[in-house]
Amino acid sequence: MFARPFFSSASPYTLQSPFGSLQQLRQDFDCLLEGVWQTAEDYPTVNLWNNSEGALAVVELPGYAPGDIEVSVVQNVLTLRGERQAPAFREGEVYYRRERWQGKFTRSLALPFEVEGAKVEARFKNGVLSIALPCVEAQRPQKIAIHTN
Amino acid sequence: MSIQTQALENRTPGTLATRERASVRRVYTPRADVYETPEEIVVVAELPGISEESLDITLEQRELTIRGTRSTAALEGYRLIYSEYGEGNYERRFVLADSIDRAGIAASLKNGVLQLRLPKVKEALARKIPVKAE
């Protein structure tokens, strides 16, 4: 019906800009809401590092004491459990913001290799838990020698 | 036109945009609880990975700023294969009311959590006025 687009008189730049600014708005909004939509499934947040010997899971657990956290490994699955009780409300207290997570969590992560359970080491510092997860010997990368005749 | 629109929509913040920003030192807003008691206002902010030395709290005029610098994360010999949080700096500002006793502000850091206690000035404290029966 329309031989030309409705905005035909506009330059390509102005044609794109409504979407561009909308996109920008969406990104800004995502930044603004960063973490707000976080669900129980992805708490606590984990970063995973690896090298030829295994992996290192680094977990953000601010406000937990080492005793509040339980780490277990079965074959290739790492499970984290923890509990932190919200401080009890006292008479005359008014909350303006409650952004911190309270209560229980359980999280399992499947690793791409089997973990040498006996050699797992966990360290906790400044609210960050680091768990060294060595790979079982049989699944480590093998160096193959190249022979020449 | 339709191709361009699609290309833009594919740039979801979760994938491209945030990673681009993560390459420069990103600043994160720490999560915080803020509550008021009859004597003080308490700010509890989560700053995982921050030690006392890397935390900077400044009070300028009425603006209280919390800044945390996280040490560069690259672990020697390791490669990051999966990431749910970005490592960057933390920053959050609060504007204080005049009823805060600035000299009495106290801060403590434990297990990556900062607790800021902002006492109210004595005059601002609510006083109970006894009513005498005649």
PDB file of C-alpha atoms in Angstrom:
ATOM      1  CA  MET A   1       0.000   0.000   0.000  1.00  0.00           C
ATOM      2  CA  PHE A   2       2.762   2.418   0.970  1.00  0.00           C
ATOM      3  CA  ALA A   3       5.324   2.562  -1.754  1.00  0.00           C
ATOM      4  CA  ARG A   4       7.814   4.001   0.706  1.00  0.00           C
ATOM      5  CA  PRO A   5       8.255   3.572   4.416  1.00  0.00           C
ATOM      6  CA  PHE A   6       6.237   5.940   6.501  1.00  0.00           C
ATOM      7  CA  PHE A   7       9.359   7.753   7.703  1.00  0.00           C
ATOM      8  CA  SER A   8      10.774   8.070   4.216  1.00  0.00           C
ATOM      9  CA  SER A   9      11.607  11.742   4.557  1.00  0.00           C
ATOM     10  CA  ALA A  10      13.778  11.111   7.591  1.00  0.00           C
ATOM     11  CA  SER A  11      17.460  10.376   7.189  1.00  0.00           C
ATOM     12  CA  PRO A  12      18.684   6.851   7.969  1.00  0.00           C
ATOM     13  CA  TYR A  13      20.142   8.213  11.182  1.00  0.00           C
ATOM     14  CA  THR A  14      16.860   9.475  12.553  1.00  0.00           C
ATOM     15  CA  LEU A  15      15.210   6.305  11.337  1.00  0.00           C
ATOM     16  CA  GLN A  16      17.485   4.235  13.541  1.00  0.00           C
ATOM     17  CA  SER A  17      17.681   6.531  16.488  1.00  0.00           C
ATOM     18  CA  PRO A  18      14.331   5.677  18.073  1.00  0.00           C
ATOM     19  CA  PHE A  19      15.510   2.082  18.363  1.00  0.00           C
ATOM     20  CA  GLY A  20      18.979   3.115  19.417  1.00  0.00           C
ATOM     21  CA  SER A  21      17.777   5.217  22.290  1.00  0.00           C
ATOM     22  CA  LEU A  22      15.263   2.571  23.268  1.00  0.00           C
ATOM     23  CA  GLN A  23      18.050   0.042  23.351  1.00  0.00           C
ATOM     24  CA  GLN A  24      20.132   2.396  25.461  1.00  0.00           C
ATOM     25  CA  LEU A  25      17.222   2.879  27.797  1.00  0.00           C
ATOM     26  CA  ARG A  26      16.805  -0.850  28.113  1.00  0.00           C
ATOM     27  CA  GLN A  27      20.483  -1.299  28.917  1.00  0.00           C
ATOM     28  CA  ASP A  28      20.414   1.480  31.464  1.00  0.00           C
ATOM     29  CA  PHE A  29      17.368  -0.076  32.983  1.00  0.00           C
ATOM     30  CA  ASP A  30      19.091  -3.436  33.201  1.00  0.00           C
ATOM     31  CA  CYS A  31      21.987  -1.811  34.986  1.00  0.00           C
ATOM     32  CA  LEU A  32      19.577  -0.129  37.313  1.00  0.00           C
ATOM     33  CA  LEU A  33      17.841  -3.375  38.094  1.00  0.00           C
ATOM     34  CA  GLU A  34      21.024  -5.393  38.200  1.00  0.00           C
ATOM     35  CA  GLY A  35      20.523  -8.139  40.712  1.00  0.00           C
ATOM     36  CA  VAL A  36      16.937  -7.211  41.469  1.00  0.00           C
ATOM     37  CA  TRP A  37      15.560 -10.129  39.468  1.00  0.00           C
ATOM     38  CA  GLN A  38      18.048 -12.551  40.891  1.00  0.00           C
ATOM     39  CA  THR A  39      16.291 -15.733  41.914  1.00  0.00           C
ATOM     40  CA  ALA A  40      17.075 -18.364  44.477  1.00  0.00           C
ATOM     41  CA  GLU A  41      18.556 -20.576  41.746  1.00  0.00           C
ATOM     42  CA  ASP A  42      21.470 -18.303  41.073  1.00  0.00           C
ATOM     43  CA  TYR A  43      22.329 -17.344  44.603  1.00  0.00           C
ATOM     44  CA  PRO A  44      25.132 -17.216  45.548  1.00  0.00           C
ATOM     45  CA  THR A  45      26.971 -16.089  42.423  1.00  0.00           C
ATOM     46  CA  VAL A  46      29.869 -18.212  41.257  1.00  0.00           C
ATOM     47  CA  ASN A  47      32.818 -17.638  38.965  1.00  0.00           C
ATOM     48  CA  LEU A  48      34.596 -20.708  37.694  1.00  0.00           C
ATOM     49  CA  TRP A  49      38.253 -20.800  36.722  1.00  0.00           C
ATOM     50  CA  ASN A  50      40.212 -23.733  35.375  1.00  0.00           C
ATOM     51  CA  ASN A  51      43.683 -24.943  34.566  1.00  0.00           C
ATOM     52  CA  SER A  52      45.134 -28.314  33.553  1.00  0.00           C
ATOM     53  CA  GLU A  53      44.858 -29.683  37.117  1.00  0.00           C
ATOM     54  CA  GLY A  54      41.239 -28.821  37.759  1.00  0.00           C
ATOM     55  CA  ALA A  55      39.017 -25.914  38.585  1.00  0.00           C
ATOM     56  CA  LEU A  56      38.593 -23.169  41.132  1.00  0.00           C
ATOM     57  CA  ALA A  57      35.112 -22.064  42.112  1.00  0.00           C
ATOM     58  CA  VAL A  58      34.969 -18.566  43.591  1.00  0.00           C
ATOM     59  CA  VAL A  59      31.718 -17.805  45.387  1.00  0.00           C
ATOM     60  CA  GLU A  60      30.548 -14.462  46.776  1.00  0.00           C
ATOM     61  CA  LEU A  61      29.150 -15.014  50.260  1.00  0.00           C
ATOM     62  CA  PRO A  62      29.354 -11.708  52.094  1.00  0.00           C
ATOM     63  CA  GLY A  63      28.116 -11.782  55.659  1.00  0.00           C
ATOM     64  CA  TYR A  64      28.436 -15.528  56.091  1.00  0.00           C
ATOM     65  CA  ALA A  65      30.811 -17.059  58.581  1.00  0.00           C
ATOM     66  CA  PRO A  66      32.769 -20.164  57.488  1.00  0.00           C
ATOM     67  CA  GLY A  67      30.586 -22.183  59.857  1.00  0.00           C
ATOM     68  CA  ASP A  68      27.405 -21.135  58.032  1.00  0.00           C
ATOM     69  CA  ILE A  69      28.550 -22.720  54.776  1.00  0.00           C
ATOM     70  CA  GLU A  70      28.631 -26.381  53.811  1.00  0.00           C
ATOM     71  CA  VAL A  71      30.579 -27.532  50.770  1.00  0.00           C
ATOM     72  CA  SER A  72      30.257 -31.043  49.370  1.00  0.00           C
ATOM     73  CA  VAL A  73      31.465 -32.786  46.240  1.00  0.00           C
ATOM     74  CA  VAL A  74      30.071 -35.982  44.736  1.00  0.00           C
ATOM     75  CA  GLN A  75      31.800 -37.110  41.542  1.00  0.00           C
ATOM     76  CA  ASN A  76      31.471 -34.049  39.311  1.00  0.00           C
ATOM     77  CA  VAL A  77      28.837 -32.142  41.258  1.00  0.00           C
ATOM     78  CA  LEU A  78      29.715 -29.390  43.691  1.00  0.00           C
ATOM     79  CA  THR A  79      27.004 -28.519  46.186  1.00  0.00           C
ATOM     80  CA  LEU A  80      26.932 -25.423  48.371  1.00  0.00           C
ATOM     81  CA  ARG A  81      24.565 -24.975  51.255  1.00  0.00           C
ATOM     82  CA  GLY A  82      24.270 -22.132  53.654  1.00  0.00           C
ATOM     83  CA  GLU A  83      22.068 -20.347  56.039  1.00  0.00           C
ATOM     84  CA  ARG A  84      22.065 -16.887  57.458  1.00  0.00           C
ATOM     85  CA  GLN A  85      19.417 -15.635  59.774  1.00  0.00           C
ATOM     86  CA  ALA A  86      18.124 -12.150  59.313  1.00  0.00           C
ATOM     87  CA  PRO A  87      18.700 -10.111  62.450  1.00  0.00           C
ATOM     88  CA  ALA A  88      15.538 -10.017  64.494  1.00  0.00           C
ATOM     89  CA  PHE A  89      13.409  -6.934  64.318  1.00  0.00           C
ATOM     90  CA  ARG A  90      13.524  -4.819  67.401  1.00  0.00           C
ATOM     91  CA  GLU A  91      10.980  -2.443  68.731  1.00  0.00           C
ATOM     92  CA  GLY A  92      11.173   0.945  67.067  1.00  0.00           C
ATOM     93  CA  GLU A  93      13.217  -0.206  64.031  1.00  0.00           C
ATOM     94  CA  VAL A  94      12.230   0.972  60.589  1.00  0.00           C
ATOM     95  CA  TYR A  95      13.686  -0.556  57.435  1.00  0.00           C
ATOM     96  CA  TYR A  96      14.241   1.687  54.429  1.00  0.00           C
ATOM     97  CA  ARG A  97      16.013  -0.858  52.266  1.00  0.00           C
ATOM     98  CA  ARG A  98      16.302  -4.600  52.344  1.00  0.00           C
ATOM     99  CA  GLU A  99      18.437  -5.692  49.443  1.00  0.00           C
ATOM    100  CA  ARG A 100      20.475  -8.409  51.064  1.00  0.00           C
ATOM    101  CA  TRP A 101      19.628 -12.065  50.800  1.00  0.00           C
ATOM    102  CA  GLN A 102      18.544 -13.754  54.015  1.00  0.00           C
ATOM    103  CA  GLY A 103      17.704 -17.322  54.820  1.00  0.00           C
ATOM    104  CA  LYS A 104      18.781 -20.642  53.319  1.00  0.00           C
ATOM    105  CA  PHE A 105      20.301 -21.500  49.978  1.00  0.00           C
ATOM    106  CA  THR A 106      21.336 -24.664  48.174  1.00  0.00           C
ATOM    107  CA  ARG A 107      23.200 -24.629  44.932  1.00  0.00           C
ATOM    108  CA  SER A 108      24.656 -27.407  42.800  1.00  0.00           C
ATOM    109  CA  LEU A 109      27.056 -27.015  39.943  1.00  0.00           C
ATOM    110  CA  ALA A 110      27.990 -29.781  37.520  1.00  0.00           C
ATOM    111  CA  LEU A 111      31.623 -29.678  36.484  1.00  0.00           C
ATOM    112  CA  PRO A 112      32.904 -31.103  33.212  1.00  0.00           C
ATOM    113  CA  PHE A 113      35.153 -33.573  35.049  1.00  0.00           C
ATOM    114  CA  GLU A 114      35.195 -35.834  38.083  1.00  0.00           C
ATOM    115  CA  VAL A 115      36.648 -34.232  41.192  1.00  0.00           C
ATOM    116  CA  GLU A 116      39.277 -35.830  43.435  1.00  0.00           C
ATOM    117  CA  GLY A 117      37.077 -35.468  46.512  1.00  0.00           C
ATOM    118  CA  ALA A 118      39.798 -35.981  49.102  1.00  0.00           C
ATOM    119  CA  LYS A 119      41.897 -33.138  47.734  1.00  0.00           C
ATOM    120  CA  VAL A 120      39.220 -30.441  47.633  1.00  0.00           C
ATOM    121  CA  GLU A 121      40.255 -27.346  49.570  1.00  0.00           C
ATOM    122  CA  ALA A 122      38.059 -24.435  50.551  1.00  0.00           C
ATOM    123  CA  ARG A 123      39.152 -21.047  51.799  1.00  0.00           C
ATOM    124  CA  PHE A 124      37.094 -18.138  53.009  1.00  0.00           C
ATOM    125  CA  LYS A 125      38.291 -14.571  53.048  1.00  0.00           C
ATOM    126  CA  ASN A 126      36.468 -11.224  53.132  1.00  0.00           C
ATOM    127  CA  GLY A 127      33.179 -12.852  52.256  1.00  0.00           C
ATOM    128  CA  VAL A 128      34.560 -14.753  49.271  1.00  0.00           C
ATOM    129  CA  LEU A 129      34.780 -18.545  49.265  1.00  0.00           C
ATOM    130  CA  SER A 130      37.369 -20.176  46.997  1.00  0.00           C
ATOM    131  CA  ILE A 131      37.115 -23.908  46.413  1.00  0.00           C
ATOM    132  CA  ALA A 132      39.951 -25.722  44.670  1.00  0.00           C
ATOM    133  CA  LEU A 133      38.537 -28.719  42.803  1.00  0.00           C
ATOM    134  CA  PRO A 134      41.300 -30.943  41.456  1.00  0.00           C
ATOM    135  CA  CYS A 135      40.431 -33.258  38.613  1.00  0.00           C
ATOM    136  CA  VAL A 136      40.901 -37.016  39.106  1.00  0.00           C
ATOM    137  CA  GLU A 137      44.246 -38.195  37.718  1.00  0.00           C
ATOM    138  CA  ALA A 138      42.678 -40.386  35.015  1.00  0.00           C
ATOM    139  CA  GLN A 139      40.818 -37.450  33.460  1.00  0.00           C
ATOM    140  CA  ARG A 140      43.677 -34.962  33.377  1.00  0.00           C
ATOM    141  CA  PRO A 141      45.064 -33.957  30.020  1.00  0.00           C
ATOM    142  CA  GLN A 142      47.899 -36.234  28.949  1.00  0.00           C
ATOM    143  CA  LYS A 143      50.960 -34.885  27.278  1.00  0.00           C
ATOM    144  CA  ILE A 144      51.735 -36.932  24.204  1.00  0.00           C
ATOM    145  CA  ALA A 145      55.307 -37.166  23.121  1.00  0.00           C
ATOM    146  CA  ILE A 146      55.977 -36.770  19.435  1.00  0.00           C
ATOM    147  CA  HIS A 147      58.551 -39.167  18.077  1.00  0.00           C
ATOM    148  CA  THR A 148      60.697 -38.587  15.072  1.00  0.00           C
ATOM    149  CA  ASN A 149      62.367 -41.361  13.174  1.00  0.00           C
TER     150      ASN A 149
ATOM    151  CA  MET B   1      15.570  -1.948   8.243  1.00  0.00           C
ATOM    152  CA  SER B   2      14.339  -5.230   9.638  1.00  0.00           C
ATOM    153  CA  ILE B   3      17.874  -6.615   9.700  1.00  0.00           C
ATOM    154  CA  GLN B   4      19.125  -3.594  11.594  1.00  0.00           C
ATOM    155  CA  THR B   5      16.372  -3.852  14.139  1.00  0.00           C
ATOM    156  CA  GLN B   6      17.154  -7.487  14.714  1.00  0.00           C
ATOM    157  CA  ALA B   7      20.842  -6.776  15.158  1.00  0.00           C
ATOM    158  CA  LEU B   8      20.006  -4.238  17.807  1.00  0.00           C
ATOM    159  CA  GLU B   9      17.670  -6.528  19.636  1.00  0.00           C
ATOM    160  CA  ASN B  10      20.306  -9.214  19.738  1.00  0.00           C
ATOM    161  CA  ARG B  11      22.542  -6.935  21.727  1.00  0.00           C
ATOM    162  CA  THR B  12      20.859  -7.911  24.934  1.00  0.00           C
ATOM    163  CA  PRO B  13      22.562  -6.361  27.941  1.00  0.00           C
ATOM    164  CA  GLY B  14      23.234  -9.758  29.421  1.00  0.00           C
ATOM    165  CA  THR B  15      25.470 -10.806  26.583  1.00  0.00           C
ATOM    166  CA  LEU B  16      27.226  -8.122  24.655  1.00  0.00           C
ATOM    167  CA  ALA B  17      26.801  -4.865  26.505  1.00  0.00           C
ATOM    168  CA  THR B  18      27.775  -6.013  29.969  1.00  0.00           C
ATOM    169  CA  ARG B  19      30.821  -7.889  28.730  1.00  0.00           C
ATOM    170  CA  GLU B  20      31.986  -4.849  26.876  1.00  0.00           C
ATOM    171  CA  ARG B  21      31.674  -2.815  30.002  1.00  0.00           C
ATOM    172  CA  ALA B  22      33.327  -5.492  32.108  1.00  0.00           C
ATOM    173  CA  SER B  23      36.555  -5.065  30.154  1.00  0.00           C
ATOM    174  CA  VAL B  24      36.934  -1.576  31.566  1.00  0.00           C
ATOM    175  CA  ARG B  25      36.843  -1.447  35.342  1.00  0.00           C
ATOM    176  CA  ARG B  26      33.179  -1.636  36.114  1.00  0.00           C
ATOM    177  CA  VAL B  27      31.629  -0.028  39.141  1.00  0.00           C
ATOM    178  CA  TYR B  28      29.013  -1.976  41.035  1.00  0.00           C
ATOM    179  CA  THR B  29      26.432  -0.775  43.489  1.00  0.00           C
ATOM    180  CA  PRO B  30      26.750  -2.888  46.601  1.00  0.00           C
ATOM    181  CA  ARG B  31      23.532  -4.313  47.986  1.00  0.00           C
ATOM    182  CA  ALA B  32      22.576  -2.715  51.228  1.00  0.00           C
ATOM    183  CA  ASP B  33      20.093  -2.819  54.039  1.00  0.00           C
ATOM    184  CA  VAL B  34      19.287   0.510  55.641  1.00  0.00           C
ATOM    185  CA  TYR B  35      17.373   0.788  58.853  1.00  0.00           C
ATOM    186  CA  GLU B  36      16.679   3.288  61.552  1.00  0.00           C
ATOM    187  CA  THR B  37      16.472   2.771  65.267  1.00  0.00           C
ATOM    188  CA  PRO B  38      15.494   5.438  67.780  1.00  0.00           C
ATOM    189  CA  GLU B  39      19.203   6.275  68.305  1.00  0.00           C
ATOM    190  CA  GLU B  40      20.846   5.763  64.918  1.00  0.00           C
ATOM    191  CA  ILE B  41      20.672   4.890  61.251  1.00  0.00           C
ATOM    192  CA  VAL B  42      22.474   1.705  60.217  1.00  0.00           C
ATOM    193  CA  VAL B  43      23.718   0.895  56.721  1.00  0.00           C
ATOM    194  CA  VAL B  44      24.758  -2.708  56.080  1.00  0.00           C
ATOM    195  CA  ALA B  45      26.462  -3.064  52.694  1.00  0.00           C
ATOM    196  CA  GLU B  46      27.781  -6.201  51.001  1.00  0.00           C
ATOM    197  CA  LEU B  47      31.311  -5.783  49.699  1.00  0.00           C
ATOM    198  CA  PRO B  48      32.626  -9.271  48.985  1.00  0.00           C
ATOM    199  CA  GLY B  49      36.373  -9.373  48.370  1.00  0.00           C
ATOM    200  CA  ILE B  50      37.024  -6.040  50.045  1.00  0.00           C
ATOM    201  CA  SER B  51      39.480  -5.662  52.898  1.00  0.00           C
ATOM    202  CA  GLU B  52      39.874  -2.693  55.271  1.00  0.00           C
ATOM    203  CA  GLU B  53      42.783  -1.324  53.233  1.00  0.00           C
ATOM    204  CA  SER B  54      40.843  -1.288  49.978  1.00  0.00           C
ATOM    205  CA  LEU B  55      37.802   0.398  51.475  1.00  0.00           C
ATOM    206  CA  ASP B  56      37.419   4.130  51.429  1.00  0.00           C
ATOM    207  CA  ILE B  57      34.636   5.986  53.186  1.00  0.00           C
ATOM    208  CA  THR B  58      34.410   9.726  52.757  1.00  0.00           C
ATOM    209  CA  LEU B  59      32.053  12.333  54.068  1.00  0.00           C
ATOM    210  CA  GLU B  60      31.873  15.454  52.001  1.00  0.00           C
ATOM    211  CA  GLN B  61      29.315  18.035  52.986  1.00  0.00           C
ATOM    212  CA  ARG B  62      26.253  15.868  53.425  1.00  0.00           C
ATOM    213  CA  GLU B  63      27.282  13.138  51.042  1.00  0.00           C
ATOM    214  CA  LEU B  64      28.662   9.920  52.408  1.00  0.00           C
ATOM    215  CA  THR B  65      30.486   7.806  49.828  1.00  0.00           C
ATOM    216  CA  ILE B  66      31.560   4.191  50.162  1.00  0.00           C
ATOM    217  CA  ARG B  67      34.201   3.089  47.691  1.00  0.00           C
ATOM    218  CA  GLY B  68      35.787  -0.326  47.497  1.00  0.00           C
ATOM    219  CA  THR B  69      38.595  -1.306  45.170  1.00  0.00           C
ATOM    220  CA  ARG B  70      38.756  -4.967  44.397  1.00  0.00           C
ATOM    221  CA  SER B  71      42.186  -6.304  43.567  1.00  0.00           C
ATOM    222  CA  THR B  72      42.602  -7.468  39.996  1.00  0.00           C
ATOM    223  CA  ALA B  73      41.030 -10.826  39.777  1.00  0.00           C
ATOM    224  CA  ALA B  74      43.073 -12.705  37.188  1.00  0.00           C
ATOM    225  CA  LEU B  75      44.244 -15.800  38.995  1.00  0.00           C
ATOM    226  CA  GLU B  76      47.654 -16.911  37.967  1.00  0.00           C
ATOM    227  CA  GLY B  77      47.623 -19.978  35.773  1.00  0.00           C
ATOM    228  CA  TYR B  78      43.853 -20.046  35.657  1.00  0.00           C
ATOM    229  CA  ARG B  79      41.399 -19.172  32.929  1.00  0.00           C
ATOM    230  CA  LEU B  80      37.906 -17.868  33.621  1.00  0.00           C
ATOM    231  CA  ILE B  81      35.471 -20.333  32.062  1.00  0.00           C
ATOM    232  CA  TYR B  82      32.160 -19.353  33.601  1.00  0.00           C
ATOM    233  CA  SER B  83      31.130 -16.114  35.236  1.00  0.00           C
ATOM    234  CA  GLU B  84      28.083 -14.959  37.146  1.00  0.00           C
ATOM    235  CA  TYR B  85      29.506 -11.861  38.767  1.00  0.00           C
ATOM    236  CA  GLY B  86      31.836  -9.248  37.432  1.00  0.00           C
ATOM    237  CA  GLU B  87      34.797  -8.103  39.412  1.00  0.00           C
ATOM    238  CA  GLY B  88      35.099  -4.397  39.620  1.00  0.00           C
ATOM    239  CA  ASN B  89      34.933  -1.622  42.120  1.00  0.00           C
ATOM    240  CA  TYR B  90      32.077  -0.781  44.404  1.00  0.00           C
ATOM    241  CA  GLU B  91      30.579   2.597  44.940  1.00  0.00           C
ATOM    242  CA  ARG B  92      27.501   3.880  46.680  1.00  0.00           C
ATOM    243  CA  ARG B  93      26.499   7.295  47.935  1.00  0.00           C
ATOM    244  CA  PHE B  94      24.116   8.357  50.613  1.00  0.00           C
ATOM    245  CA  VAL B  95      22.937  11.829  51.453  1.00  0.00           C
ATOM    246  CA  LEU B  96      22.750  12.368  55.167  1.00  0.00           C
ATOM    247  CA  ALA B  97      20.154  14.357  56.965  1.00  0.00           C
ATOM    248  CA  ASP B  98      21.248  17.173  59.266  1.00  0.00           C
ATOM    249  CA  SER B  99      20.137  15.133  62.217  1.00  0.00           C
ATOM    250  CA  ILE B 100      23.197  12.844  61.917  1.00  0.00           C
ATOM    251  CA  ASP B 101      26.049  13.331  64.345  1.00  0.00           C
ATOM    252  CA  ARG B 102      28.914  13.300  61.864  1.00  0.00           C
ATOM    253  CA  ALA B 103      31.638  12.950  64.451  1.00  0.00           C
ATOM    254  CA  GLY B 104      30.068   9.817  65.807  1.00  0.00           C
ATOM    255  CA  ILE B 105      29.919   7.809  62.576  1.00  0.00           C
ATOM    256  CA  ALA B 106      31.473   4.383  63.038  1.00  0.00           C
ATOM    257  CA  ALA B 107      32.312   1.742  60.426  1.00  0.00           C
ATOM    258  CA  SER B 108      33.251  -1.901  60.767  1.00  0.00           C
ATOM    259  CA  LEU B 109      33.980  -4.561  58.160  1.00  0.00           C
ATOM    260  CA  LYS B 110      33.515  -8.270  58.703  1.00  0.00           C
ATOM    261  CA  ASN B 111      33.335 -11.144  56.219  1.00  0.00           C
ATOM    262  CA  GLY B 112      32.869  -8.730  53.337  1.00  0.00           C
ATOM    263  CA  VAL B 113      30.040  -6.816  54.985  1.00  0.00           C
ATOM    264  CA  LEU B 114      30.350  -3.183  55.999  1.00  0.00           C
ATOM    265  CA  GLN B 115      28.322  -1.884  58.881  1.00  0.00           C
ATOM    266  CA  LEU B 116      28.004   1.860  59.143  1.00  0.00           C
ATOM    267  CA  ARG B 117      26.423   3.304  62.228  1.00  0.00           C
ATOM    268  CA  LEU B 118      25.223   6.862  61.910  1.00  0.00           C
ATOM    269  CA  PRO B 119      24.149   8.185  65.295  1.00  0.00           C
ATOM    270  CA  LYS B 120      21.521  10.877  65.502  1.00  0.00           C
ATOM    271  CA  VAL B 121      22.373  14.143  67.199  1.00  0.00           C
ATOM    272  CA  LYS B 122      21.046  14.317  70.704  1.00  0.00           C
ATOM    273  CA  GLU B 123      18.607  17.128  69.966  1.00  0.00           C
ATOM    274  CA  ALA B 124      17.088  15.115  67.136  1.00  0.00           C
ATOM    275  CA  LEU B 125      16.367  12.171  69.367  1.00  0.00           C
ATOM    276  CA  ALA B 126      12.730  11.843  70.120  1.00  0.00           C
ATOM    277  CA  ARG B 127      12.077  12.654  73.746  1.00  0.00           C
ATOM    278  CA  LYS B 128       9.285  11.265  75.704  1.00  0.00           C
ATOM    279  CA  ILE B 129       7.374  13.954  77.487  1.00  0.00           C
ATOM    280  CA  PRO B 130       5.847  12.765  80.678  1.00  0.00           C
ATOM    281  CA  VAL B 131       2.273  13.738  81.255  1.00  0.00           C
ATOM    282  CA  LYS B 132       1.384  14.504  84.776  1.00  0.00           C
ATOM    283  CA  ALA B 133      -2.044  13.771  85.980  1.00  0.00           C
ATOM    284  CA  GLU B 134      -3.565  16.417  88.110  1.00  0.00           C
TER     285      GLU B 134
END
